[in-house]
Amino acid sequence: MNMKIKVNTNFSKLKESYLFSEIGKRERAYRAANPEKKIIKLGIGDVTLPLCEAVTTAMHNAVDEMASKATFRGYAPEYGYDFLRVAIASYYKNKLGVSLSADEIYVSDGAKSDVGNIPDIFGDNTVLIPDPVYPVYLDSNTMAGRRIEFLDGNKENGFLPTPDGLKGEGYIIYICSPNNPTGAVYTREGLKEWIDFAVKSGSLIIFDSAYEAYIKGDYPHSIFELEGARSCAIEISSFSKIAGFTGTRCAWTIIPDELESDGKLIGKLWKRRQATKFNGVPYVVQRGAEAALSDTGLAQVMESVKYYTDNAAVLAKLLSDKGIFYTGGTSSPYVWLECRNSMKSWDFFDFLLETANIVGTPGAGFGSNGEGFFRLSSFGSRESTLEAVERLNKLL
Ligand code: MLT
């Protein structure tokens, strides 16, 4: 059939395939051609430790509730069950000293979905995207046909771009701290500069704090720890990396009640968008997420976070010993290193896959400033991380 419909031509501006799909494709091809090789996966940031006991107990109990007519539940509320919204608000209050009302918290099935969906509620603004950074910011705004400008992250600024020199107004600005992929973390002063700029220029910051649990030291975990953020920021975060929910799916977005632009409350627009296009996160999952934030749950999930950060420290130590430039590895599950002998990122990817049977992530996949860099993830087992270090030690 010769269809006559028009497709979204913005899709032709995207890279042929999504970064992690391309990595998976290359890995599968190599595996098929070399079935005897033991490949170590340090590519996509996917957790490997199981859900903690507090979470699985809560989920088992919730499954039992679903099995009884008296306690069965159908559609979940679009913005999350109150018990989970209250638990997230308490986490912010007790752990981060941030006061939020539970109504400002919108539960969803993933930070990736929220990051990808939030452009729905904005008009034709210029978007500022750090380079390098998580590719979903760029892809989702490209699909929407927005004008995009890049904020250069590089060795000189420690991969933490500043607003210096920006003259325009009404920007949508993405900030990810601790950063994916570089692991760089904004200080309070660094993040405050962005808030001051956003307030002065009438811009909005979309702050991605998916990796906040990995922070060590006095860095802001939430943008709402800083004065002025309530009038210019949205925060998106997730249970994936703190509680091992990459396959379980649960996240949240915070939109301050008073945040408004163009005479419209931003939270109201998001509510409207979610009510139409989203049907809530399963009850069982939300009970598990609630349990992850209980005192017992937090103690258990933070053991896994420590396991991964210890892996990251092992990777970082190798690079320090070898005198290779890197960032991350401390307040982040990622280590971001300069490729050997000025190799290009994808060449380095092939080199590591073929000579050490290690899969990592080419920096160029996170933006043009990532060219010549490479990301290693610490989400594998201790054994495989140590084995990777041994292989890299011989090679680098
Ligand atoms: C990554 O590897 O960058 C992350 O796993 C991607 C994600 O969280 O969607």
Coordinates of C-alpha atoms and ligand atoms in Angstrom, one line a residue:
M1 CA 0.0 0.0 0.0
N2 CA 1.3 3.5 -0.8
M3 CA 0.4 5.5 2.3
K4 CA -0.2 9.2 2.0
I5 CA 0.3 10.2 5.6
K6 CA 3.1 12.6 6.6
V7 CA 5.5 11.5 9.3
N8 CA 7.4 13.6 11.8
T9 CA 10.3 14.8 9.8
N10 CA 12.2 15.8 12.9
F11 CA 13.0 12.1 13.4
S12 CA 15.3 12.4 10.4
K13 CA 17.5 14.8 12.5
L14 CA 18.1 12.0 15.1
K15 CA 21.0 9.7 15.0
E16 CA 20.2 6.5 13.2
S17 CA 19.8 4.5 16.5
Y18 CA 19.6 5.3 20.2
L19 CA 23.0 5.1 21.8
F20 CA 22.4 2.0 24.0
S21 CA 20.6 0.2 21.2
E22 CA 23.7 0.6 19.0
I23 CA 26.0 -0.6 21.8
G24 CA 23.7 -3.7 22.3
K25 CA 23.7 -4.4 18.5
R26 CA 27.6 -4.3 18.3
E27 CA 27.9 -6.4 21.4
R28 CA 25.5 -9.0 20.1
A29 CA 27.3 -9.2 16.8
Y30 CA 30.6 -9.7 18.5
R31 CA 29.2 -12.3 20.8
A32 CA 27.6 -14.2 17.9
A33 CA 31.0 -14.2 16.1
N34 CA 33.0 -15.1 19.2
P35 CA 30.8 -17.3 21.4
E36 CA 33.8 -18.6 23.5
K37 CA 34.7 -15.1 24.7
K38 CA 33.8 -13.9 28.2
I39 CA 32.5 -10.4 27.7
I40 CA 32.4 -8.0 30.7
K41 CA 29.6 -5.4 30.4
L42 CA 30.5 -2.0 31.7
G43 CA 28.3 -0.2 29.2
I44 CA 24.7 0.8 30.0
G45 CA 24.1 1.8 33.6
D46 CA 21.9 -1.1 34.4
V47 CA 22.0 -2.4 38.0
T48 CA 22.8 -6.0 38.8
L49 CA 22.1 -6.4 42.5
P50 CA 18.7 -7.7 43.4
L51 CA 15.9 -5.7 45.0
C52 CA 16.5 -5.4 48.8
E53 CA 14.5 -7.4 51.3
A54 CA 12.4 -4.4 52.5
V55 CA 11.3 -3.8 48.9
T56 CA 10.5 -7.4 48.0
T57 CA 8.6 -8.0 51.3
A58 CA 6.4 -5.0 50.6
M59 CA 5.9 -6.1 47.0
H60 CA 4.9 -9.6 48.1
N61 CA 2.4 -8.2 50.6
A62 CA 1.0 -5.9 47.9
V63 CA 0.6 -8.9 45.6
D64 CA -1.4 -10.6 48.3
E65 CA -3.6 -7.6 48.6
M66 CA -4.2 -7.7 44.9
A67 CA -5.3 -11.3 45.3
S68 CA -8.1 -10.5 47.6
K69 CA -11.4 -8.9 46.6
A70 CA -11.4 -6.7 49.7
T71 CA -8.0 -5.1 49.0
F72 CA -7.8 -5.4 45.2
R73 CA -7.0 -2.2 43.3
G74 CA -7.6 -1.2 39.7
Y75 CA -6.2 1.9 38.1
A76 CA -3.6 3.7 40.2
P77 CA -4.0 7.4 40.7
E78 CA -2.4 9.3 37.8
Y79 CA 0.0 11.2 40.0
G80 CA 0.8 8.4 42.4
Y81 CA -0.7 6.9 45.6
D82 CA -0.6 9.4 48.5
F83 CA 1.4 6.9 50.6
L84 CA 4.3 7.1 48.1
R85 CA 4.1 10.9 47.5
V86 CA 4.2 11.4 51.3
A87 CA 7.2 8.9 51.6
I88 CA 9.1 10.9 48.9
A89 CA 8.3 14.2 50.6
S90 CA 9.6 12.7 53.9
Y91 CA 12.8 11.5 52.2
Y92 CA 13.4 15.1 51.0
K93 CA 12.6 16.5 54.4
N94 CA 14.6 14.1 56.5
K95 CA 17.6 13.4 54.2
L96 CA 17.9 16.6 52.2
G97 CA 16.3 19.2 54.5
V98 CA 13.9 20.2 51.7
S99 CA 10.2 20.9 52.4
L100 CA 7.8 19.8 49.7
S101 CA 4.1 19.2 49.7
A102 CA 3.2 15.7 48.6
D103 CA 1.0 17.3 45.9
E104 CA 4.1 18.7 44.2
I105 CA 5.4 15.2 43.6
Y106 CA 4.3 13.3 40.5
V107 CA 5.0 9.6 40.5
S108 CA 5.8 8.0 37.1
D109 CA 7.2 4.9 35.5
G110 CA 10.7 6.3 35.0
A111 CA 12.9 9.4 34.9
K112 CA 13.6 8.6 31.2
S113 CA 9.9 8.8 30.5
D114 CA 9.5 12.0 32.4
V115 CA 12.5 13.6 30.7
G116 CA 11.2 12.5 27.3
N117 CA 7.6 13.6 28.0
I118 CA 8.1 16.9 29.7
P119 CA 8.7 18.8 26.4
D120 CA 5.0 18.1 25.7
I121 CA 4.0 21.0 28.0
F122 CA 6.3 23.7 26.6
G123 CA 6.1 25.8 23.5
D124 CA 8.7 27.0 21.1
N125 CA 11.6 27.8 23.5
T126 CA 15.3 27.6 22.9
V127 CA 16.7 24.6 24.8
L128 CA 20.1 24.6 26.4
I129 CA 21.6 21.1 26.7
P130 CA 25.0 20.3 28.2
D131 CA 27.4 18.5 25.9
P132 CA 28.2 15.7 26.8
V133 CA 25.0 14.5 28.6
Y134 CA 22.3 11.9 28.8
P135 CA 21.0 11.6 25.2
V136 CA 17.3 11.7 26.0
Y137 CA 17.3 15.5 26.5
L138 CA 18.6 16.1 23.0
D139 CA 16.5 13.4 21.3
S140 CA 13.2 14.4 22.9
N141 CA 13.6 18.0 22.0
T142 CA 14.8 17.1 18.5
M143 CA 11.7 15.1 18.0
A144 CA 9.7 18.1 19.1
G145 CA 11.5 20.3 16.6
R146 CA 12.9 22.7 19.1
R147 CA 15.9 25.0 18.7
I148 CA 18.8 23.6 20.6
E149 CA 22.0 25.2 21.8
F150 CA 24.8 23.3 23.5
L151 CA 26.6 24.1 26.7
D152 CA 30.2 23.0 26.4
G153 CA 31.5 20.7 29.0
N154 CA 35.2 19.9 28.7
K155 CA 38.4 19.2 30.6
E156 CA 38.9 23.0 31.2
N157 CA 35.6 23.4 33.1
G158 CA 35.6 19.9 34.6
F159 CA 32.6 19.0 32.4
L160 CA 30.5 21.5 34.4
P161 CA 29.3 24.3 32.0
T162 CA 28.4 27.6 33.5
P163 CA 26.0 30.3 32.3
D164 CA 28.8 32.8 31.7
G165 CA 28.3 34.6 28.4
L166 CA 24.7 33.6 27.9
K167 CA 22.7 36.6 26.8
G168 CA 19.2 35.3 25.9
E169 CA 16.1 34.7 27.9
G170 CA 13.3 32.2 28.3
Y171 CA 15.5 29.1 27.9
I172 CA 14.7 25.6 29.0
I173 CA 17.9 24.4 30.6
Y174 CA 18.8 20.8 31.4
I175 CA 21.2 20.1 34.2
C176 CA 22.2 16.6 35.3
S177 CA 24.2 16.4 38.6
P178 CA 25.9 14.1 39.4
N179 CA 26.3 14.1 35.6
N180 CA 25.6 11.2 33.4
P181 CA 28.1 10.4 31.7
T182 CA 30.9 12.4 33.3
G183 CA 30.2 11.9 37.0
A184 CA 31.0 15.6 37.6
V185 CA 28.9 17.2 40.4
Y186 CA 27.9 20.8 40.7
T187 CA 28.9 22.5 44.0
R188 CA 26.3 24.6 45.8
E189 CA 27.9 27.8 44.3
G190 CA 28.0 26.3 40.8
L191 CA 24.3 25.3 40.9
K192 CA 23.3 28.6 42.4
E193 CA 24.9 30.4 39.4
W194 CA 22.5 28.5 37.2
I195 CA 19.5 29.4 39.5
D196 CA 20.4 33.0 39.5
F197 CA 20.8 33.0 35.7
A198 CA 17.5 31.2 35.3
V199 CA 15.7 33.7 37.5
K200 CA 17.3 36.7 35.8
S201 CA 16.6 35.4 32.3
G202 CA 13.1 34.0 32.9
S203 CA 14.3 30.5 32.1
L204 CA 13.3 27.1 33.5
I205 CA 15.8 24.5 34.8
I206 CA 15.0 20.8 34.4
F207 CA 17.2 19.2 37.0
D208 CA 17.9 15.5 36.7
S209 CA 19.0 14.1 40.1
A210 CA 18.8 10.4 39.3
Y211 CA 22.2 9.8 40.7
E212 CA 21.9 11.9 43.9
A213 CA 22.3 8.9 46.2
Y214 CA 25.9 8.4 45.0
I215 CA 27.0 11.8 46.2
K216 CA 29.8 11.9 48.7
G217 CA 30.6 15.2 50.4
D218 CA 28.9 18.5 50.6
Y219 CA 27.2 18.8 47.2
P220 CA 23.5 19.6 46.5
H221 CA 21.4 16.4 46.1
S222 CA 18.3 18.4 45.1
I223 CA 18.1 21.7 43.4
F224 CA 15.5 22.7 45.9
E225 CA 18.1 22.8 48.6
L226 CA 19.1 26.1 47.1
E227 CA 17.3 29.5 47.4
G228 CA 15.4 30.6 44.4
A229 CA 15.0 27.2 42.8
R230 CA 11.3 27.0 43.5
S231 CA 10.7 29.9 41.2
C232 CA 12.6 28.4 38.2
A233 CA 13.1 24.6 38.5
I234 CA 11.6 21.2 38.0
E235 CA 13.4 18.2 39.4
I236 CA 13.2 14.7 38.0
S237 CA 14.5 11.7 39.9
S238 CA 14.1 7.9 40.1
F239 CA 14.2 4.7 42.1
S240 CA 16.3 3.1 39.4
K241 CA 19.8 3.9 40.6
I242 CA 19.1 4.2 44.3
A243 CA 16.9 1.1 44.8
G244 CA 17.7 -1.0 41.7
F245 CA 14.4 -0.3 40.0
T246 CA 15.7 -0.2 36.4
G247 CA 13.4 -3.1 35.5
T248 CA 10.8 -2.4 38.1
R249 CA 10.1 1.2 37.0
C250 CA 9.2 4.0 39.4
A251 CA 10.3 7.6 39.4
W252 CA 9.1 11.1 40.3
T253 CA 9.0 14.6 39.1
I254 CA 8.7 17.6 41.4
I255 CA 7.0 20.8 40.2
P256 CA 6.6 23.5 42.8
D257 CA 3.0 24.6 43.2
E258 CA 3.7 28.2 42.4
L259 CA 5.9 27.6 39.4
E260 CA 4.3 29.5 36.5
S261 CA 5.0 31.0 33.1
D262 CA 3.0 32.7 30.5
G263 CA 0.2 33.0 33.1
K264 CA 0.0 29.2 33.4
L265 CA 0.8 27.0 36.4
I266 CA 3.4 24.4 35.1
G267 CA 2.2 21.7 37.6
K268 CA -1.3 22.1 36.2
L269 CA -0.1 21.5 32.6
W270 CA 1.8 18.4 33.7
K271 CA -1.2 17.1 35.5
R272 CA -3.3 17.6 32.4
R273 CA -0.7 15.9 30.2
Q274 CA -0.3 12.9 32.6
A275 CA -4.0 12.5 33.1
T276 CA -4.5 12.1 29.3
K277 CA -1.4 10.1 28.4
F278 CA -0.4 8.1 31.5
N279 CA -2.3 5.6 33.7
G280 CA -0.2 5.4 36.8
V281 CA 2.4 3.1 38.2
P282 CA 1.3 -0.4 39.4
Y283 CA 0.2 -0.6 43.1
V284 CA 2.7 -3.4 43.8
V285 CA 5.6 -1.3 42.4
Q286 CA 4.6 1.8 44.4
R287 CA 4.5 -0.2 47.7
G288 CA 8.0 -1.5 46.9
A289 CA 9.2 2.1 46.2
E290 CA 7.6 3.3 49.5
A291 CA 9.5 0.5 51.3
A292 CA 12.8 1.5 49.7
L293 CA 12.4 4.9 51.4
S294 CA 11.6 3.5 54.9
D295 CA 14.5 3.5 57.4
T296 CA 15.1 -0.2 56.9
G297 CA 14.8 0.1 53.2
L298 CA 17.1 3.1 52.9
A299 CA 19.8 1.3 55.0
Q300 CA 19.5 -1.7 52.6
V301 CA 19.5 0.2 49.3
M302 CA 22.4 2.3 50.5
E303 CA 24.4 -0.9 50.9
S304 CA 24.0 -1.6 47.2
V305 CA 24.9 2.0 46.4
K306 CA 28.1 1.6 48.4
Y307 CA 28.8 -1.7 46.6
Y308 CA 28.6 0.1 43.2
T309 CA 30.6 3.2 44.4
D310 CA 33.3 0.8 45.7
N311 CA 33.4 -0.7 42.2
A312 CA 33.8 2.8 40.8
A313 CA 36.7 3.5 43.1
V314 CA 38.4 0.4 41.9
L315 CA 38.1 1.5 38.3
A316 CA 39.1 5.1 39.2
K317 CA 42.2 3.8 41.0
L318 CA 43.4 2.0 38.0
L319 CA 43.1 5.2 35.9
S320 CA 44.9 7.2 38.6
D321 CA 47.7 4.6 38.7
K322 CA 48.0 4.8 34.9
G323 CA 48.0 8.6 34.8
I324 CA 44.9 8.6 32.6
F325 CA 42.7 11.7 32.8
Y326 CA 39.2 10.9 34.2
T327 CA 36.3 12.4 36.0
G328 CA 33.6 10.7 38.2
G329 CA 34.2 7.6 40.1
T330 CA 33.6 9.2 43.4
S331 CA 30.1 10.7 43.7
S332 CA 28.9 8.7 40.7
P333 CA 28.6 5.1 39.4
Y334 CA 30.4 6.2 36.2
V335 CA 34.0 6.8 35.4
W336 CA 34.7 9.0 32.4
L337 CA 38.1 8.7 30.9
E338 CA 40.2 10.0 28.1
C339 CA 40.7 7.4 25.3
R340 CA 44.1 5.9 24.9
N341 CA 46.5 7.5 22.3
S342 CA 43.9 10.1 21.3
M343 CA 41.6 7.4 19.9
K344 CA 38.1 8.3 18.8
S345 CA 35.4 7.0 21.2
W346 CA 33.9 4.4 18.8
D347 CA 37.4 3.2 17.8
F348 CA 38.2 2.8 21.5
F349 CA 34.9 0.9 22.0
D350 CA 35.8 -1.6 19.2
F351 CA 39.4 -1.8 20.6
L352 CA 38.2 -2.7 24.1
L353 CA 35.6 -5.1 22.9
E354 CA 38.0 -7.0 20.6
T355 CA 41.2 -6.9 22.7
A356 CA 39.8 -7.0 26.3
N357 CA 36.2 -8.2 25.7
I358 CA 34.9 -5.2 27.7
V359 CA 31.9 -3.3 26.6
G360 CA 31.8 0.4 27.7
T361 CA 30.1 3.5 26.3
P362 CA 31.7 5.7 23.7
G363 CA 31.7 9.3 24.9
A364 CA 30.7 10.6 21.4
G365 CA 27.3 9.0 22.0
F366 CA 26.7 11.7 24.7
G367 CA 27.6 14.7 22.4
S368 CA 30.4 16.0 20.2
N369 CA 32.4 17.1 23.3
G370 CA 32.4 13.4 24.3
E371 CA 34.5 12.5 21.3
G372 CA 37.8 11.1 22.5
F373 CA 36.3 10.0 25.9
F374 CA 34.7 6.8 27.1
R375 CA 32.4 5.9 30.0
L376 CA 32.8 2.8 32.2
S377 CA 29.9 1.8 34.5
S378 CA 30.4 0.4 38.0
F379 CA 27.0 -1.5 38.1
G380 CA 28.6 -4.9 37.4
S381 CA 29.6 -7.4 40.0
R382 CA 32.7 -6.9 42.1
E383 CA 34.3 -10.0 40.5
S384 CA 33.7 -8.7 36.9
T385 CA 34.9 -5.2 37.8
L386 CA 38.1 -6.7 39.2
E387 CA 38.5 -8.9 36.2
A388 CA 38.0 -5.8 33.9
V389 CA 40.6 -3.9 35.9
E390 CA 43.0 -6.8 35.4
R391 CA 42.4 -6.8 31.7
L392 CA 42.6 -3.0 31.4
N393 CA 45.8 -3.0 33.4
K394 CA 47.5 -5.1 30.8
L395 CA 46.1 -3.1 27.9
L396 CA 46.3 0.6 28.9
Ligands
MLT1 C1 22.9 5.0 31.2 O1 23.5 4.0 31.0 O2 23.2 6.1 30.8 C2 21.5 4.9 31.9 O3 21.3 3.6 32.3 C3 20.5 5.3 31.0 C4 19.2 5.4 31.7 O4 19.1 5.6 32.9 O5 18.2 5.5 31.0

